[in-house]
Coordinates of C-alpha atoms in Angstrom, one line a residue:
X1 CA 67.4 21.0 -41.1
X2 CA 70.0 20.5 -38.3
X3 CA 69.8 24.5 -37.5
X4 CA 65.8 24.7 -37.8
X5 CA 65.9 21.9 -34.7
X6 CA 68.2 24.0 -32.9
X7 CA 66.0 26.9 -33.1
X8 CA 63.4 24.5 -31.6
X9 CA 65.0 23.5 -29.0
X10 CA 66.3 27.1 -28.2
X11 CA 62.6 28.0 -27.8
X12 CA 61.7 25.6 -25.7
X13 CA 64.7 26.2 -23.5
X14 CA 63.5 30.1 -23.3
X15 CA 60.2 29.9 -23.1
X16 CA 57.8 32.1 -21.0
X17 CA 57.5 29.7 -17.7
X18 CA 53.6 29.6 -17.1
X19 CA 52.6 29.4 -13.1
X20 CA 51.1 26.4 -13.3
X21 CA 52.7 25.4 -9.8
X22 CA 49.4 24.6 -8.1
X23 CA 47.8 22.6 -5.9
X24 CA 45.0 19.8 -7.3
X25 CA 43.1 17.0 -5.8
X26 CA 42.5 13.7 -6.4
X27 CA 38.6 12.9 -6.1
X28 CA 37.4 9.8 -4.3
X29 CA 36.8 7.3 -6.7
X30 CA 38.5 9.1 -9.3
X31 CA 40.3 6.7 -12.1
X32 CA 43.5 7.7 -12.7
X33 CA 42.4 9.4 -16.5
X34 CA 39.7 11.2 -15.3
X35 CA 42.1 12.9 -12.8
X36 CA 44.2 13.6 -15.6
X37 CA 41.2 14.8 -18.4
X38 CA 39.6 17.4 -15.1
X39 CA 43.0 18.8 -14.4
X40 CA 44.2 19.4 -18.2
X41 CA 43.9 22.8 -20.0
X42 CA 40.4 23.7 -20.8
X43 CA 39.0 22.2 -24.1
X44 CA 41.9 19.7 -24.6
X45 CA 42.0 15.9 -25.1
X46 CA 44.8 13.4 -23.6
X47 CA 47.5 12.9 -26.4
X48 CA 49.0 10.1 -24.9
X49 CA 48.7 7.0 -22.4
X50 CA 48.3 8.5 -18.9
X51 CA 51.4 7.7 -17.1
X52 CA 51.7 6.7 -13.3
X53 CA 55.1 5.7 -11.9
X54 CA 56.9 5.9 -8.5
X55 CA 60.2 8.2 -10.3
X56 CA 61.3 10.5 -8.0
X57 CA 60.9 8.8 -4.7
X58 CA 56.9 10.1 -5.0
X59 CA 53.8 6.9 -5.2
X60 CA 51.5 8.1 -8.1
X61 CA 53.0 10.8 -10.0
X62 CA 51.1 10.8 -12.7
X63 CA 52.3 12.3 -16.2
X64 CA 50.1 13.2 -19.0
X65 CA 50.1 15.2 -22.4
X66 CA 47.1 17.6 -23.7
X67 CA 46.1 18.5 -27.2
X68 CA 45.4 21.8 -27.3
X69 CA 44.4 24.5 -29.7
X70 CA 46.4 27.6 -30.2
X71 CA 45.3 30.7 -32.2
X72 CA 47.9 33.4 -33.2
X73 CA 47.7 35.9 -35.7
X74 CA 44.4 34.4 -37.2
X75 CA 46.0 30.8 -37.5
X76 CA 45.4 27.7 -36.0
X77 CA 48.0 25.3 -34.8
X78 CA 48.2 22.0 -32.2
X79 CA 50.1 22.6 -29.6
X80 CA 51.0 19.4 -26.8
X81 CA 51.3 20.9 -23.1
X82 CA 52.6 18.1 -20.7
X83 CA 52.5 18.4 -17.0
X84 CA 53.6 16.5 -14.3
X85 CA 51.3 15.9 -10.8
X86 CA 53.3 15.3 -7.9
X87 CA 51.8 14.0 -4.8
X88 CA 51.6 16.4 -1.5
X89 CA 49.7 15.4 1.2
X90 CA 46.6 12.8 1.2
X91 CA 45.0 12.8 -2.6
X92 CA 47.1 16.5 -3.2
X93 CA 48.9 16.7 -6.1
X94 CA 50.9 19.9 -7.1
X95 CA 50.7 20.3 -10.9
X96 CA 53.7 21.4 -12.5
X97 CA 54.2 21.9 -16.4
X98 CA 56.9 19.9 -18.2
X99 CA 56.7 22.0 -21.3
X100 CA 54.7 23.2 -24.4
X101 CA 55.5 21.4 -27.6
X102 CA 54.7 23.7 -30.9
X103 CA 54.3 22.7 -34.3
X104 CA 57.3 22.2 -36.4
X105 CA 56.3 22.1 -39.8
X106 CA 53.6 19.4 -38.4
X107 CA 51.7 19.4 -35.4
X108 CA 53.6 17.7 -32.4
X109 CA 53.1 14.0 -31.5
X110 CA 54.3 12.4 -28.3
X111 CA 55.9 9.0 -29.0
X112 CA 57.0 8.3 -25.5
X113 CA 57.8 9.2 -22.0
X114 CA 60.2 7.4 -19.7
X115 CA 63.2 7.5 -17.0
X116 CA 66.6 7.3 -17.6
X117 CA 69.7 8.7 -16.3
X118 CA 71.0 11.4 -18.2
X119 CA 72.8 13.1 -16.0
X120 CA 75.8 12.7 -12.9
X121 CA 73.3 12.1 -10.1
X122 CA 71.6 9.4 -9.1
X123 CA 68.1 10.1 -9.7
X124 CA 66.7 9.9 -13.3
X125 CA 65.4 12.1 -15.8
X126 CA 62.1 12.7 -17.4
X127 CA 62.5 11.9 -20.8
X128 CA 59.9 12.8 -23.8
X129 CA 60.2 11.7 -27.7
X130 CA 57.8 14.2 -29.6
X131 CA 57.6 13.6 -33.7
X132 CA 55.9 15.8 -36.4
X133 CA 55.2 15.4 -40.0
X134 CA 57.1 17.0 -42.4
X135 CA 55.2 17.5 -46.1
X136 CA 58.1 20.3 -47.8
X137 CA 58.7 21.2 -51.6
X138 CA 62.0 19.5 -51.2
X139 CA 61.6 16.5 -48.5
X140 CA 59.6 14.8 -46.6
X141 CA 58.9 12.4 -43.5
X142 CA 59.5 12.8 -40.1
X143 CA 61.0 14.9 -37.6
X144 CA 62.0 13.6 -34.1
X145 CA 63.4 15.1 -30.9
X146 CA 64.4 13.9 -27.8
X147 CA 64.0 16.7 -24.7
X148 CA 65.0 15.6 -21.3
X149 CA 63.7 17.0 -18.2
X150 CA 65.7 17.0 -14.4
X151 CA 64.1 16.0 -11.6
X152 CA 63.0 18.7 -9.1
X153 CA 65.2 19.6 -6.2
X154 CA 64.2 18.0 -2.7
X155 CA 61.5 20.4 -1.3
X156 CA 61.5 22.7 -4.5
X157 CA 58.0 23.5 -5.7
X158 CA 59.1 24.4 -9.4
X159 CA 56.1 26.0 -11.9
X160 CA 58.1 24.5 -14.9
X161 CA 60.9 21.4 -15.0
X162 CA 64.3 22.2 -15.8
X163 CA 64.8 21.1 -19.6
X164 CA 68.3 19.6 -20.1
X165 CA 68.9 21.5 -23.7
X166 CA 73.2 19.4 -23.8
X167 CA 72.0 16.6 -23.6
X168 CA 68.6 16.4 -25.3
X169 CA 70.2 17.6 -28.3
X170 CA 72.6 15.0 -28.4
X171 CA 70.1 12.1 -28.2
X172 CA 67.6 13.6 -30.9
X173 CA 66.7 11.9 -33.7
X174 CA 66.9 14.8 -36.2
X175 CA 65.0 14.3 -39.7
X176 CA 63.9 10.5 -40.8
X177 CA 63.3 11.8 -43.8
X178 CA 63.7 12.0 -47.7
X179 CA 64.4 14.6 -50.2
X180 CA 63.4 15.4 -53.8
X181 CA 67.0 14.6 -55.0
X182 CA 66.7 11.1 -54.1
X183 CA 69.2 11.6 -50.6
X184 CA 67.5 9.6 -47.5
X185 CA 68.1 10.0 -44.1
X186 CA 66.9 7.4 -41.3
X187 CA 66.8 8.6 -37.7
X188 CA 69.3 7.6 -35.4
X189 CA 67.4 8.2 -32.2
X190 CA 63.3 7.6 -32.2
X191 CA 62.5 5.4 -29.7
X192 CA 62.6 4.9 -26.1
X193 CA 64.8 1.6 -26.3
X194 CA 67.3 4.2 -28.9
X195 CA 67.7 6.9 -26.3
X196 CA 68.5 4.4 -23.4
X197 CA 71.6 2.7 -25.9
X198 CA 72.5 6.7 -26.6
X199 CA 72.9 7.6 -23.1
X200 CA 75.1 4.6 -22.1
X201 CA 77.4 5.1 -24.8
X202 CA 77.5 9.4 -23.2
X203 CA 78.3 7.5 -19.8
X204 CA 75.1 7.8 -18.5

């Protein structure tokens, strides 16, 4: 199990980076999820609480999460694309993707989104718990991982955020799950409130 997240995370750390560095605009008027709903991927629906915070030194970034279906080699799947808006100029935002979470033997579920630091500068990190159901011949339950995003350079207009693959893997929550032997695992790391004990006791 421990390997089969690795290989997860090693995708998502080399990933095909999508140009989705644009430019979008906040509509007079507009609540804050129908900003988020108009500038998802076409055909998706929210898959988690629209987020607006002041990380970052930005008013009204706004994070939200898309469920979206993906077809490959005649086979449907969920994937969850997340992007980030930050604001530009007057009701600009430029729209930059956080990252594309896959199935993993379940379709992905975000559990939660926050700030924390989790690395040796000053400014916090991005941080996203996704889960997905596990239903095996031999076990069972639920798989968690931690993936934790840097913030953007001053001035840098990146397509993609820089995923942190060191420390993510050290604050992921692995398997909670059971096997057919009897053997039980809980998972150590699941919650935002879990990842914020984890990184103090890194020195974060």
């Amino acid at each position: 199990m421990k390997l089969r997240f690795v290989r997860l995370l090693l995708t998502f750390f080399l990933g095909t980076v999508f140009s989705y560095g644009q430019e979008v605009t906040w509509l007079e008027n507009e609540t804050l999820e129908n900003f988020a709903r108009r500038n998802g991927p076409p055909q998706s629906e929210l898959a988690h609480t629209v987020i607006e915070t002041e990380a970052w030194g930005h008013k009204k970034t706004v994070i939200a999460f898309y469920d979206t279906t993906v077809q490959d080699s005649g086979e449907t799947s969920q994937r969850v694309v997340g992007y980030i808006f930050l604001p530009q100029a007057q009701n600009t935002y430029r729209k930059t993707l956080i990252e594309n979470f896959e199935p993993e033997g379940g379709d992905p579920k975000i559990e939660a989104a926050f700030f924390a630091n989790a690395d040796k500068d000053q400014a916090k990190e991005l941080i996203v718990i996704c889960s997905w159901t596990q239903f095996h011949y031999d076990f069972s339950g639920t798989l968690y991982g931690t993936f934790v995003f840097d913030d953007p350079r001053p001035g840098a207009n990146p397509t993609k955020l820089s995923f942190l693959e060191s420390v993510s893997r050290r604050v992921s929550g692995s398997c909670d799950c059971e096997w057919r032997g009897g053997k039980r695992k809980k998972s150590k790391y699941k919650t935002a409130a879990s990842v914020k004990i984890g990184l103090k006791r890194l020195g974060f």
